[in-house]
Coordinates of C-alpha atoms in Angstrom, one line a residue:
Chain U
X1 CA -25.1 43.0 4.8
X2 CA -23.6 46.2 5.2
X3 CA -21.5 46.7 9.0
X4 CA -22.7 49.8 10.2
X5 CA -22.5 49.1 14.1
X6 CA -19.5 46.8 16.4
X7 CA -19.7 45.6 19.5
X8 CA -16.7 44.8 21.3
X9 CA -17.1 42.9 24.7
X10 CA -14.5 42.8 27.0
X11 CA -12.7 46.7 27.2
X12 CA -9.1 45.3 28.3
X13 CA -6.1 45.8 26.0
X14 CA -7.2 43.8 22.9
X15 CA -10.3 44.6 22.8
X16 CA -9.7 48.3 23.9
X17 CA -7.4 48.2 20.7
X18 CA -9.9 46.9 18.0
X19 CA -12.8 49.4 19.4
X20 CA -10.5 52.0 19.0
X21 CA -9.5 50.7 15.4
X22 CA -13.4 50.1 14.4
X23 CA -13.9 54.1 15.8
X24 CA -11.0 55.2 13.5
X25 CA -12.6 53.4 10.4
X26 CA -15.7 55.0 10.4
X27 CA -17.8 52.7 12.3
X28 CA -20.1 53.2 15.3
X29 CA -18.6 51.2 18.5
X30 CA -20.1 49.9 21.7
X31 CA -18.0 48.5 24.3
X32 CA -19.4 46.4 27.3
X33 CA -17.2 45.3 29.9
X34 CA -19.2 44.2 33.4
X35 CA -16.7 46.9 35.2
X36 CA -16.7 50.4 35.4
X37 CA -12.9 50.2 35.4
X38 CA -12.5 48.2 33.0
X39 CA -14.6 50.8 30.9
X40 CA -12.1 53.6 32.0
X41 CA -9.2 51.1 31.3
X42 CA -9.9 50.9 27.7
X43 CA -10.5 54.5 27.4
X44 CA -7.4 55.7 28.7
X45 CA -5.8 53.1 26.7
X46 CA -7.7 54.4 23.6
X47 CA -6.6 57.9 24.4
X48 CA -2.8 56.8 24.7
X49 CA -2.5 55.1 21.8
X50 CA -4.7 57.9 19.8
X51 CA -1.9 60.4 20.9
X52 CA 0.8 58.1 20.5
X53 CA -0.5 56.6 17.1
X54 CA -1.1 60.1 15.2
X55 CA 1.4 61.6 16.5
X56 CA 1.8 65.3 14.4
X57 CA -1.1 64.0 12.2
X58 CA -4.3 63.9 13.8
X59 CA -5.5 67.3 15.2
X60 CA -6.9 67.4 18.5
X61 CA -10.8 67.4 16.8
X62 CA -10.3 64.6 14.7
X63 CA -9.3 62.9 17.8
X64 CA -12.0 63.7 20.0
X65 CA -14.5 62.8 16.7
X66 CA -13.5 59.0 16.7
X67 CA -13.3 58.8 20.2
X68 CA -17.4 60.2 20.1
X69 CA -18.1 57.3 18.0
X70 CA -17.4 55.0 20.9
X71 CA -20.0 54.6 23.4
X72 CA -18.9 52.7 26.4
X73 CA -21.5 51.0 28.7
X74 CA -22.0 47.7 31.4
X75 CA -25.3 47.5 29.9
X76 CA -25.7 44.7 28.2
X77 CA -28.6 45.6 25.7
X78 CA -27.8 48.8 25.4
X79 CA -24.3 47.5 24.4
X80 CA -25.7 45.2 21.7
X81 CA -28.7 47.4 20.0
X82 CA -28.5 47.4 16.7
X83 CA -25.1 45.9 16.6
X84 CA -24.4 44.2 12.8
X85 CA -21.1 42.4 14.3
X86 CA -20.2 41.8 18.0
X87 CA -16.2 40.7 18.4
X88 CA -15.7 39.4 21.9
X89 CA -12.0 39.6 24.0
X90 CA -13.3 38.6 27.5
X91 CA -11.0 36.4 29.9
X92 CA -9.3 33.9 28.4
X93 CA -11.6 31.2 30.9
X94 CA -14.0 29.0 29.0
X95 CA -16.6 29.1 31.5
X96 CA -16.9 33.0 31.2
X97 CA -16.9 32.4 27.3
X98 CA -19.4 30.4 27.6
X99 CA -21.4 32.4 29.5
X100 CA -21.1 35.7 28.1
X101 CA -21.7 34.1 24.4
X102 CA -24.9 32.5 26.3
X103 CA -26.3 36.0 27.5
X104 CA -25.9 37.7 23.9
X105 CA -27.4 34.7 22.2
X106 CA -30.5 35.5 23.8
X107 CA -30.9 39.6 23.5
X108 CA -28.6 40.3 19.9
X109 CA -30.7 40.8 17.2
X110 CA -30.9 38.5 14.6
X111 CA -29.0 40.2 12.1
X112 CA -26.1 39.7 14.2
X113 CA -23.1 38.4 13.7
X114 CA -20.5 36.6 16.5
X115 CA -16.7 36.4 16.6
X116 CA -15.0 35.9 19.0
X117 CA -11.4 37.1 19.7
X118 CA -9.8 34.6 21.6
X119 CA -6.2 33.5 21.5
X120 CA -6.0 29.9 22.3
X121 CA -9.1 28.1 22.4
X122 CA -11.2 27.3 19.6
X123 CA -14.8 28.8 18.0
X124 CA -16.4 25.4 18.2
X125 CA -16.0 25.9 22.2
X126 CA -18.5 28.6 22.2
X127 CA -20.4 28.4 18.8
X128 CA -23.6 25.9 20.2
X129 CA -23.5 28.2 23.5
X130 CA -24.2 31.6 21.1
X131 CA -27.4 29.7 19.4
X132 CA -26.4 30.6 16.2
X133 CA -23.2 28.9 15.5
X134 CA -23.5 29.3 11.3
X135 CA -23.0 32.9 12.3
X136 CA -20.5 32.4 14.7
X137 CA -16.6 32.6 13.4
X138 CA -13.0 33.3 15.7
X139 CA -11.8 36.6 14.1
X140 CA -8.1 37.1 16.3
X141 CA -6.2 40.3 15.9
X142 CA -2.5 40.5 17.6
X143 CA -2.6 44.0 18.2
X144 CA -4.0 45.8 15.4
X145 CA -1.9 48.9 15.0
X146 CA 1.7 46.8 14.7
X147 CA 1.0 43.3 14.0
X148 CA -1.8 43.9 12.2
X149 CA -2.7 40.3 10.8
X150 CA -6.3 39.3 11.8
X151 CA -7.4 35.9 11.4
X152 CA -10.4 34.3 10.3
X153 CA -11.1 30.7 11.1
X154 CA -14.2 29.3 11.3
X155 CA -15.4 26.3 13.0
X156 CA -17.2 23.4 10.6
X157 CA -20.8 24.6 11.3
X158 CA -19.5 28.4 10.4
X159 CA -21.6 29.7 7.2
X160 CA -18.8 29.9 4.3
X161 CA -20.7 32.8 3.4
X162 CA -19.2 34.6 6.6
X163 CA -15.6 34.1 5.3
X164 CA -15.4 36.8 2.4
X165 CA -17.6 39.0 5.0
X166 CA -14.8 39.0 7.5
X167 CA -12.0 39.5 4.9
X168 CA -13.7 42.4 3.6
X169 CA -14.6 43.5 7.1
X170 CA -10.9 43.2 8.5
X171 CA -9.6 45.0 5.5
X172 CA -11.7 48.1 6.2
X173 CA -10.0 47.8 9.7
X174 CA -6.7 48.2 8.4
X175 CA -6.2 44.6 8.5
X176 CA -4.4 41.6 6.5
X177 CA -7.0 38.9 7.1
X178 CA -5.6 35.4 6.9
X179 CA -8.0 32.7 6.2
X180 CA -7.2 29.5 8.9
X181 CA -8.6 27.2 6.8
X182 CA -9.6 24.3 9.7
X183 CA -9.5 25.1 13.6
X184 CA -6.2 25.0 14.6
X185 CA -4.9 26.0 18.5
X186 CA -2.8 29.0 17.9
X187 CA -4.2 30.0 15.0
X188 CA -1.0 29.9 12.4
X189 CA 1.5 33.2 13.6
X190 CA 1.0 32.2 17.1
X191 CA 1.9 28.3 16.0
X192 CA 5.2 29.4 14.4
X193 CA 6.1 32.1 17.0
X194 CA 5.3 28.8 20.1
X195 CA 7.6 26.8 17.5
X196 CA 10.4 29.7 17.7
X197 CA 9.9 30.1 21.1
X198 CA 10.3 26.4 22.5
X199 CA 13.2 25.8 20.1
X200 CA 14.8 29.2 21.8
X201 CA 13.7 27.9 25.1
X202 CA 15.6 24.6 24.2
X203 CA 18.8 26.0 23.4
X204 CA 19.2 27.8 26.8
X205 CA 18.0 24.7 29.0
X206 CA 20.0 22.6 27.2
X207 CA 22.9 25.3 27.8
X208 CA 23.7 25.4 23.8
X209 CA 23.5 29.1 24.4
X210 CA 23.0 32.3 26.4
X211 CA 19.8 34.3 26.4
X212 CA 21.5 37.0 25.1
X213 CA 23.6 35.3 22.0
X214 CA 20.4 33.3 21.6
X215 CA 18.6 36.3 20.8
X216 CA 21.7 38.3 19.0
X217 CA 21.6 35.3 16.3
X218 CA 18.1 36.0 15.6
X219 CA 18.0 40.1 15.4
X220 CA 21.4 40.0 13.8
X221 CA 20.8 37.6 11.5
X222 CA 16.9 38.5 9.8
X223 CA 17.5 42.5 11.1
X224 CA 14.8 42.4 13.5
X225 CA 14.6 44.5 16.7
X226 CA 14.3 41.6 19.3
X227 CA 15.0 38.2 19.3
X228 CA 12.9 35.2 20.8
X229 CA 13.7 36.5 24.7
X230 CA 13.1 39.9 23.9
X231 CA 9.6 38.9 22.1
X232 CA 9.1 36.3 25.7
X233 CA 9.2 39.5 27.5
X234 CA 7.1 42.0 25.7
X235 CA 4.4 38.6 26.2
X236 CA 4.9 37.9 29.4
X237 CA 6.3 35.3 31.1
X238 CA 3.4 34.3 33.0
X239 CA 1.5 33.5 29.4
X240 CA 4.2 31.7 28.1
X241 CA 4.3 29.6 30.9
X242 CA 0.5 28.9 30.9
X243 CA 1.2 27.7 27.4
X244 CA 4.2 25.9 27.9
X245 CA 3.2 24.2 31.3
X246 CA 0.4 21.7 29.0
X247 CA 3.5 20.4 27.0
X248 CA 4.7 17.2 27.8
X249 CA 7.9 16.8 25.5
X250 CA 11.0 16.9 27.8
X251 CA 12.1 20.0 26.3
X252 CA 9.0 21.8 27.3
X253 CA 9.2 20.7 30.4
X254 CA 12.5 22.0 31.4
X255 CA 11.8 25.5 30.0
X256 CA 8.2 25.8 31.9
X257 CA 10.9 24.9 35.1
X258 CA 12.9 27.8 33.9
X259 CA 9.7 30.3 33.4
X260 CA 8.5 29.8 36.4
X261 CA 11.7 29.9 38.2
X262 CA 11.3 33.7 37.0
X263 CA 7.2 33.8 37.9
X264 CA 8.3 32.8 41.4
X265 CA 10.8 35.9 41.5
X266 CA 8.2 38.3 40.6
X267 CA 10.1 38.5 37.0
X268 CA 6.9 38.5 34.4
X269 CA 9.0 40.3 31.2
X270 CA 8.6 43.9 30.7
X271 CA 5.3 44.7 32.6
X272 CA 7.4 44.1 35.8
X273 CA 10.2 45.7 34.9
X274 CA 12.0 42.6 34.7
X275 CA 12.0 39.3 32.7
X276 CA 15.3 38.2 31.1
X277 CA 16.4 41.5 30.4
X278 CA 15.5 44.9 32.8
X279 CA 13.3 47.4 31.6
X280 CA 12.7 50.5 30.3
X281 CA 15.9 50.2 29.1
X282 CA 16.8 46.1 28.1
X283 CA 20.3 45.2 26.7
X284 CA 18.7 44.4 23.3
X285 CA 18.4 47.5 22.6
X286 CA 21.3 49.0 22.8
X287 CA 23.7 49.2 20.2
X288 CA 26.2 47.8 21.4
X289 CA 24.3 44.5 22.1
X290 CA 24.8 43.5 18.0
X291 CA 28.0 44.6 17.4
Chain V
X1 CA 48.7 35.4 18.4
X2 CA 48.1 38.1 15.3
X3 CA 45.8 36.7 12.4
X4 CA 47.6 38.4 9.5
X5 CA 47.0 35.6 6.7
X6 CA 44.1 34.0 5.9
X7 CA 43.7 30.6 3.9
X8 CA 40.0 29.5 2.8
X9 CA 39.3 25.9 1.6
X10 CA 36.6 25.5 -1.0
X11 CA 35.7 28.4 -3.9
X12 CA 31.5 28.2 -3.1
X13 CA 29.4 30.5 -2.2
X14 CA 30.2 30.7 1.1
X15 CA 33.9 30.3 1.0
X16 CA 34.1 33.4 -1.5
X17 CA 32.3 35.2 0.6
X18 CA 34.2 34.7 3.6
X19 CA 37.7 35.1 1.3
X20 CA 36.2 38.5 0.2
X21 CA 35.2 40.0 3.4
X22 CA 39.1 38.8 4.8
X23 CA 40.2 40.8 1.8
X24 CA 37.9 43.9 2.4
X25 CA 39.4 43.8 6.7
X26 CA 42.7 44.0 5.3
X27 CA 43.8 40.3 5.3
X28 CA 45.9 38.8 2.8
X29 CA 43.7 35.7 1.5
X30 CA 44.5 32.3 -0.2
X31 CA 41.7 30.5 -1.7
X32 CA 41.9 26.9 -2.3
X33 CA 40.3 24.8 -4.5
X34 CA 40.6 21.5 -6.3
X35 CA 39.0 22.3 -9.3
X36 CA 40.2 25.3 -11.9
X37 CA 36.5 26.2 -12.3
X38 CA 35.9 26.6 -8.7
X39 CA 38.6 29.5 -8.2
X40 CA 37.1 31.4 -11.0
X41 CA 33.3 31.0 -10.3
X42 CA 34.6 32.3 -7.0
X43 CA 36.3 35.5 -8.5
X44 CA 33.7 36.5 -10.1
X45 CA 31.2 35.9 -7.3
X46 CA 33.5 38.6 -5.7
X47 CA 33.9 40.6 -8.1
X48 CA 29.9 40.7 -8.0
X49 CA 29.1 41.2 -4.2
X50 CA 31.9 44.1 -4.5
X51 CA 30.3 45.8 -6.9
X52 CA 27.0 45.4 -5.7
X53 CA 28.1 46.0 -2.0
X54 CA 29.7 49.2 -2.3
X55 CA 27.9 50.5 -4.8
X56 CA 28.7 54.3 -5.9
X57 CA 31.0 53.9 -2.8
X58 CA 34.2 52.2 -3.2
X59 CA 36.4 53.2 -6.6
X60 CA 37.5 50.7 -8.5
X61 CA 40.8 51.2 -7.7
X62 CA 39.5 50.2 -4.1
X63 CA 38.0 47.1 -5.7
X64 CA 41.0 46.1 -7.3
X65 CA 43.1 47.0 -4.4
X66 CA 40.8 44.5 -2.3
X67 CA 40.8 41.5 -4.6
X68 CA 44.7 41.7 -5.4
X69 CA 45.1 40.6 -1.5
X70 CA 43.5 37.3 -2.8
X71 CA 45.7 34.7 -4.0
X72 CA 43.9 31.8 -5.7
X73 CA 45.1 28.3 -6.2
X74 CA 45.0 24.5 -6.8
X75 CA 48.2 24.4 -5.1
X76 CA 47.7 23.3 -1.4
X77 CA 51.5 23.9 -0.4
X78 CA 50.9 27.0 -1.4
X79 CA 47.4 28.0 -0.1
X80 CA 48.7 26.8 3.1
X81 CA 52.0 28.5 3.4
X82 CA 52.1 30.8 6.5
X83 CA 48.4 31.1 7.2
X84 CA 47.9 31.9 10.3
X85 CA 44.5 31.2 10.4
X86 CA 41.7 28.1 8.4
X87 CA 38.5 28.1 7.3
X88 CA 37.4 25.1 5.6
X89 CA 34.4 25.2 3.3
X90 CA 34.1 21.9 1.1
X91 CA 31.6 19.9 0.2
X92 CA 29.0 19.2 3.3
X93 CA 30.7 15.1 3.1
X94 CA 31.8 13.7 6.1
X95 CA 34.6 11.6 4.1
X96 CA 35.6 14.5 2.2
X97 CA 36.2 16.7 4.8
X98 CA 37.7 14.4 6.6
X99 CA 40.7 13.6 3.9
X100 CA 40.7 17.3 3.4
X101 CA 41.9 17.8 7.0
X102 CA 44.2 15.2 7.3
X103 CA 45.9 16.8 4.3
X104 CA 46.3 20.1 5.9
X105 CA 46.8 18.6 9.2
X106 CA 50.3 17.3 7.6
X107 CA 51.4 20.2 5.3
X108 CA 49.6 23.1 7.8
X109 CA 52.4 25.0 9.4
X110 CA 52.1 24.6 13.6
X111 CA 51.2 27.9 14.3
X112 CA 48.0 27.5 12.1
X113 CA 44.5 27.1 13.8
X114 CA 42.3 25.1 11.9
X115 CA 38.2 26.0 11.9
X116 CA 35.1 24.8 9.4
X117 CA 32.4 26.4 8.1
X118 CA 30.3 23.6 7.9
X119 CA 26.7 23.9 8.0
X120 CA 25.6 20.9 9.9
X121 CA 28.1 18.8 10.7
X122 CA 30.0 19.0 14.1
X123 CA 33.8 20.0 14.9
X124 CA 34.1 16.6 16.7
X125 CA 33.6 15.2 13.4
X126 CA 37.0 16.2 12.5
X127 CA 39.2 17.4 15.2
X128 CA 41.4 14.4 15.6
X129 CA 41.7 13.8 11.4
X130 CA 43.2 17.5 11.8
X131 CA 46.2 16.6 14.0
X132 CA 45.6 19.2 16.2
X133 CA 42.1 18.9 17.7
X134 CA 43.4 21.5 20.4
X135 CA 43.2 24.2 17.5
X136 CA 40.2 22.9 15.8
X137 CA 36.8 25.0 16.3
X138 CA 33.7 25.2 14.1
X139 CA 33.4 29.0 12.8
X140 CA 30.2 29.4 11.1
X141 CA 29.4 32.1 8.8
X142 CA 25.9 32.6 7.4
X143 CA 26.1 34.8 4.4
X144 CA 28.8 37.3 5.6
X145 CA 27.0 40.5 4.0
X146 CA 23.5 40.7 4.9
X147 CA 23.6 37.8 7.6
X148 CA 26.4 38.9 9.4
X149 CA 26.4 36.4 13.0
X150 CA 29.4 33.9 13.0
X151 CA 29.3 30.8 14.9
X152 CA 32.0 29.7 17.3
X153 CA 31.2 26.4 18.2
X154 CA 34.4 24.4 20.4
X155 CA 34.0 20.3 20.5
X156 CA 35.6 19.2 23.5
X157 CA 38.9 19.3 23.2
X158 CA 39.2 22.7 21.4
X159 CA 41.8 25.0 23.7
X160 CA 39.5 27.3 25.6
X161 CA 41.8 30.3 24.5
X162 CA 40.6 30.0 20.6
X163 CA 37.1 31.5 21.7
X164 CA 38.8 35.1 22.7
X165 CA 41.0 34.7 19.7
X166 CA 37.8 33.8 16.9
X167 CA 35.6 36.4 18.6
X168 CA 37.8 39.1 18.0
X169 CA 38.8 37.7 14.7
X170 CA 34.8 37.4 13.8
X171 CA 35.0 41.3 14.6
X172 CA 37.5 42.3 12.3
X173 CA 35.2 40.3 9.8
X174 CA 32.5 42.6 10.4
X175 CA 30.1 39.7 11.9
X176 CA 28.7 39.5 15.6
X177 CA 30.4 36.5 17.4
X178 CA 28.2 34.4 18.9
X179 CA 29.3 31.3 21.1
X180 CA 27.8 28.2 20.6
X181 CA 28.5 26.3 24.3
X182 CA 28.3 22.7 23.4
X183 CA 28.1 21.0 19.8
X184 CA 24.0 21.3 18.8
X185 CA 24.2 20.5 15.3
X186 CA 22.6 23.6 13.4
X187 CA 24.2 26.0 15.6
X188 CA 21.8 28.5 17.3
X189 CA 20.3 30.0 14.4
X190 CA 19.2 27.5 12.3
X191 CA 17.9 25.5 15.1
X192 CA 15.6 28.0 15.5
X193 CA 14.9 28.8 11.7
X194 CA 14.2 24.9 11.5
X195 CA 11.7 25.0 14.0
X196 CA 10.2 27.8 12.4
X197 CA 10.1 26.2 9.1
X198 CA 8.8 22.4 10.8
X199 CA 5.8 24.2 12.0
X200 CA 5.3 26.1 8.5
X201 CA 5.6 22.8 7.0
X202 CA 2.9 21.4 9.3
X203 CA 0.9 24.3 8.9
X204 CA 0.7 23.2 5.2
X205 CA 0.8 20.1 5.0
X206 CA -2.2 20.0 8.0
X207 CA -4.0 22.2 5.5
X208 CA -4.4 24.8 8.3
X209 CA -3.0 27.8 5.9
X210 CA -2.2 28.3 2.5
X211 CA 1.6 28.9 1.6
X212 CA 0.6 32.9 1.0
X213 CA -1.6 33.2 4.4
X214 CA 1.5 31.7 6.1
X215 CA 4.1 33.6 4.9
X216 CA 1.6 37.0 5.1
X217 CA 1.2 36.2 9.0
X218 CA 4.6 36.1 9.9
X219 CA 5.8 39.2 7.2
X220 CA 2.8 41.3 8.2
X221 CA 3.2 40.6 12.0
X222 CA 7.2 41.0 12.0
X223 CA 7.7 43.3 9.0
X224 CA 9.6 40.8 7.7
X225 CA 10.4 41.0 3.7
X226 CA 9.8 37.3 3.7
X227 CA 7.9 34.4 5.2
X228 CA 9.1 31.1 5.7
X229 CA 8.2 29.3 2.4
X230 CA 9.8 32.4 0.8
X231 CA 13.0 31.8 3.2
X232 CA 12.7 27.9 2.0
X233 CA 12.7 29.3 -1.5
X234 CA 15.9 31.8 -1.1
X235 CA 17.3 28.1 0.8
X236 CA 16.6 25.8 -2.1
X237 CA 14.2 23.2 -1.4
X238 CA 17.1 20.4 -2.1
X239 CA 18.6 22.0 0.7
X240 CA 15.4 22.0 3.1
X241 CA 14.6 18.5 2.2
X242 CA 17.8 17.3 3.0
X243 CA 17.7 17.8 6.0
X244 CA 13.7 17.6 6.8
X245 CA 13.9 13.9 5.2
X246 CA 16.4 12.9 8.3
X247 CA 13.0 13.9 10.7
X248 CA 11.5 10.9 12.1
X249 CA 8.2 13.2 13.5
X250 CA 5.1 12.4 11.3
X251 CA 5.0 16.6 10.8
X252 CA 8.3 15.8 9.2
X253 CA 8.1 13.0 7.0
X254 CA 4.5 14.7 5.6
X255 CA 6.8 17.8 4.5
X256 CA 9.7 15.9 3.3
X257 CA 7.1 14.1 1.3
X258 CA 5.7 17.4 0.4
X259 CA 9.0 18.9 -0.8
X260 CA 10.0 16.1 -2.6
X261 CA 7.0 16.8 -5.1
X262 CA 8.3 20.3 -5.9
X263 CA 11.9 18.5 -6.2
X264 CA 10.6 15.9 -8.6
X265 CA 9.5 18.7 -10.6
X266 CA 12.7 20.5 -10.9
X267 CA 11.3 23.3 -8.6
X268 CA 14.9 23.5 -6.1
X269 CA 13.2 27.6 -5.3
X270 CA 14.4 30.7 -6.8
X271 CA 17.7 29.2 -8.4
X272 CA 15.6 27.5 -10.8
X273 CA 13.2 29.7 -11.0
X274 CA 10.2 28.3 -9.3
X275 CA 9.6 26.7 -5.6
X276 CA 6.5 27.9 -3.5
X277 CA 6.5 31.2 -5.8
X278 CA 7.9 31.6 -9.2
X279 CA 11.0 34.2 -10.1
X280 CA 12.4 36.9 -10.5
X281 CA 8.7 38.0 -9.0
X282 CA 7.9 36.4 -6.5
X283 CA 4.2 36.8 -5.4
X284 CA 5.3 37.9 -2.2
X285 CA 7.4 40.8 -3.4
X286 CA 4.1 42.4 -4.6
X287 CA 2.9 45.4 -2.6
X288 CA -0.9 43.7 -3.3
X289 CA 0.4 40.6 -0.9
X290 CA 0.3 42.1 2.7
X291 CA -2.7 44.0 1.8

């Protein structure tokens, strides 16, 4: 099966970000989003990070060329005509899932194959809802133009045949496709950044040290350009709270206390304009801050 | 107080480089060792970083200017004679350290302030076998050149007035200071680096990813020019299981147990030549691998 045809549903910021991506590979893109806005949302966004992305490189045209590959639409069957691959990013609420896998199940064609973008629930949630859960598979992308690992983990009734599909797939989008061999909350980056995270989160409860010399030991140390606070706020501390808040070790316990300490301030990281640090301009980053 | 000599206890890897950076901030250095062999695998470890650090930038004249402020001997009475300034890196043994400081302790002149390097023991540890657990702090380098946080970890009765003193010393070392506020074996960086590595462990040993598809999530998502098992590797897996085999947490003993199969095969990681990859080429050094 060749992929001529992705649909993306759901036109927020990831899935805004993959359309976009699937447009700039050559393939024809239909994004469904049950709002208007939402629609308009994702095309802005698209436009942005076009402008942003190419900067100097892409002329104008070229622009304007992938962009006419993406048709946006709150039709449902017009969104899914013809479609070889459907990747959904809708709210992160099972019931919706569930519901929006439910609809497509019935009007996709049969050639159709499902994934499903989601970030911290599992394939096997949806797959029975989709009716055809040997062609169902979670295939996650962080944010596909810096982090661009996308993983591929399928669920046991996934057909194995679907696997090398989605590596070559993700490839052709620019991807590095990591194969999560067994369903696993978190996928394996998100594990290992939650595992950073909550140590981080530990060391400043338990008052071992400060945000910032917390975060100055990690940037200094590997040369990165934020540490685990930094990263916390470019999140949001409202999702890392969700996250934390199911954790019953004591450790996790005190630093959901501490998030939502900030939540109840009005401090959600950088998309408020404050989080630990103040943005646009965050003590991280300047140079001082390592030296 | 003006730091103005230097003494380093212990000719490894660490204590060279710490002697050789003392050297390079203008310092005059003693290096102490009990063994002959010690002081000259350290000299030449200098002599290596030097001419690898500054390449095509430093004469040798420079070089040999630099290593002629280091004094190396077996001779404590000398090594210790008017140092202003200690920084212990022996053998990671409680009992050796211990008779190591209670030697200095008596033959130290009184203005010297005492501090270790150690890795994961605490300050506490050793304070009062010093003498002078008033002018006892941990100072914690990681590899001085490419790593360049230092440590300053007080136990309780450490004066409050050494923290100015070591942060501004750490700057004339050319590292960022960072304060560690209570004893937290580990620091702040490697507690972090060892949750990092736990869930990378678990990861595995779970058989949720394979050692590449772990290491390409976090290198491709970060830019990092290493994952964790590659980190493990630069580590030495004697090292990592070490301390993992202490871990109580079944996630824990299942990697200990995992580690010690690659032990029991000789593979210690890239100083013998084979770990998780296999050297000088590491699999993950290959452009093909994050592609």
């Amino acid at each position: 099966m060749t992929i001529q045809k992705v649909c993306i549903l759901g036109a927020g910021t990831l899935g805004s970000r993959v359309a976009l991506q699937a447009a700039i590979s050559g393939y024809t893109v239909s994004v469904y989003d049950i709002h208007e806005k939402a629609l308009d949302f994702g095309f802005q966004t698209m436009k942005k990070i076009l402008s942003q992305l190419e900067k100097g490189k892409l002329l104008k045209e070229a622009q304007e060329k992938i962009l006419s590959r993406i048709y946006f639409t709150t039709d449902a069957e017009k969104a899914i005509q013809d479609a070889d691959i459907v990747n959904e990013s809708v709210t992160e609420e099972v019931e919706v899932k569930k519901e929006v896998w439910r609809k497509f199940g019935k009007i996709a064609p049969k050639k159709t194959f499902f994934t499903t973008n989601t970030s911290y629930m599992l394939p096997s949630m949806f797959a029975e809802e989709s009716g055809r859960p040997e062609m169902f598979c979670a295939f996650h992308f962080h944010d596909v133009f810096y982090s661009r690992v996308v993983d591929i983990m399928p669920h046991p009734g996934t057909d194995p045949a679907m696997i090398p599909m989605l590596e070559d797939f993700g490839r052709k989008l620019n991807q590095v496709p990591v194969l999560v061999q067994k369903e696993n909350p978190g996928y394996i980056f998100n594990t290992m950044l939650l595992a950073l995270i909550g140590a981080a989160g530990k060391l400043l409860t338990g008052e071992v040290g400060s945000v910032e010399d917390i975060d100055r030991s990690w940037m200094v140390n590997f040369h990165m350009p934020m540490g685990p606070f930094g990263i916390l706020d470019s999140i949001g501390l409202d999702t890392a709270w969700h996250v934390t808040k199911n954790r019953t070790d004591s450790a996790s316990v005190a630093f959901a206390k501490h998030l939502k300490s900030y939540l109840d301030q009005g401090k959600l990281g950088e998309k408020s304009g404050e989080g630990f640090y103040t943005y646009p301009n965050p003590a991280y980053k300047s140079p001082d801050f390592i030296q």
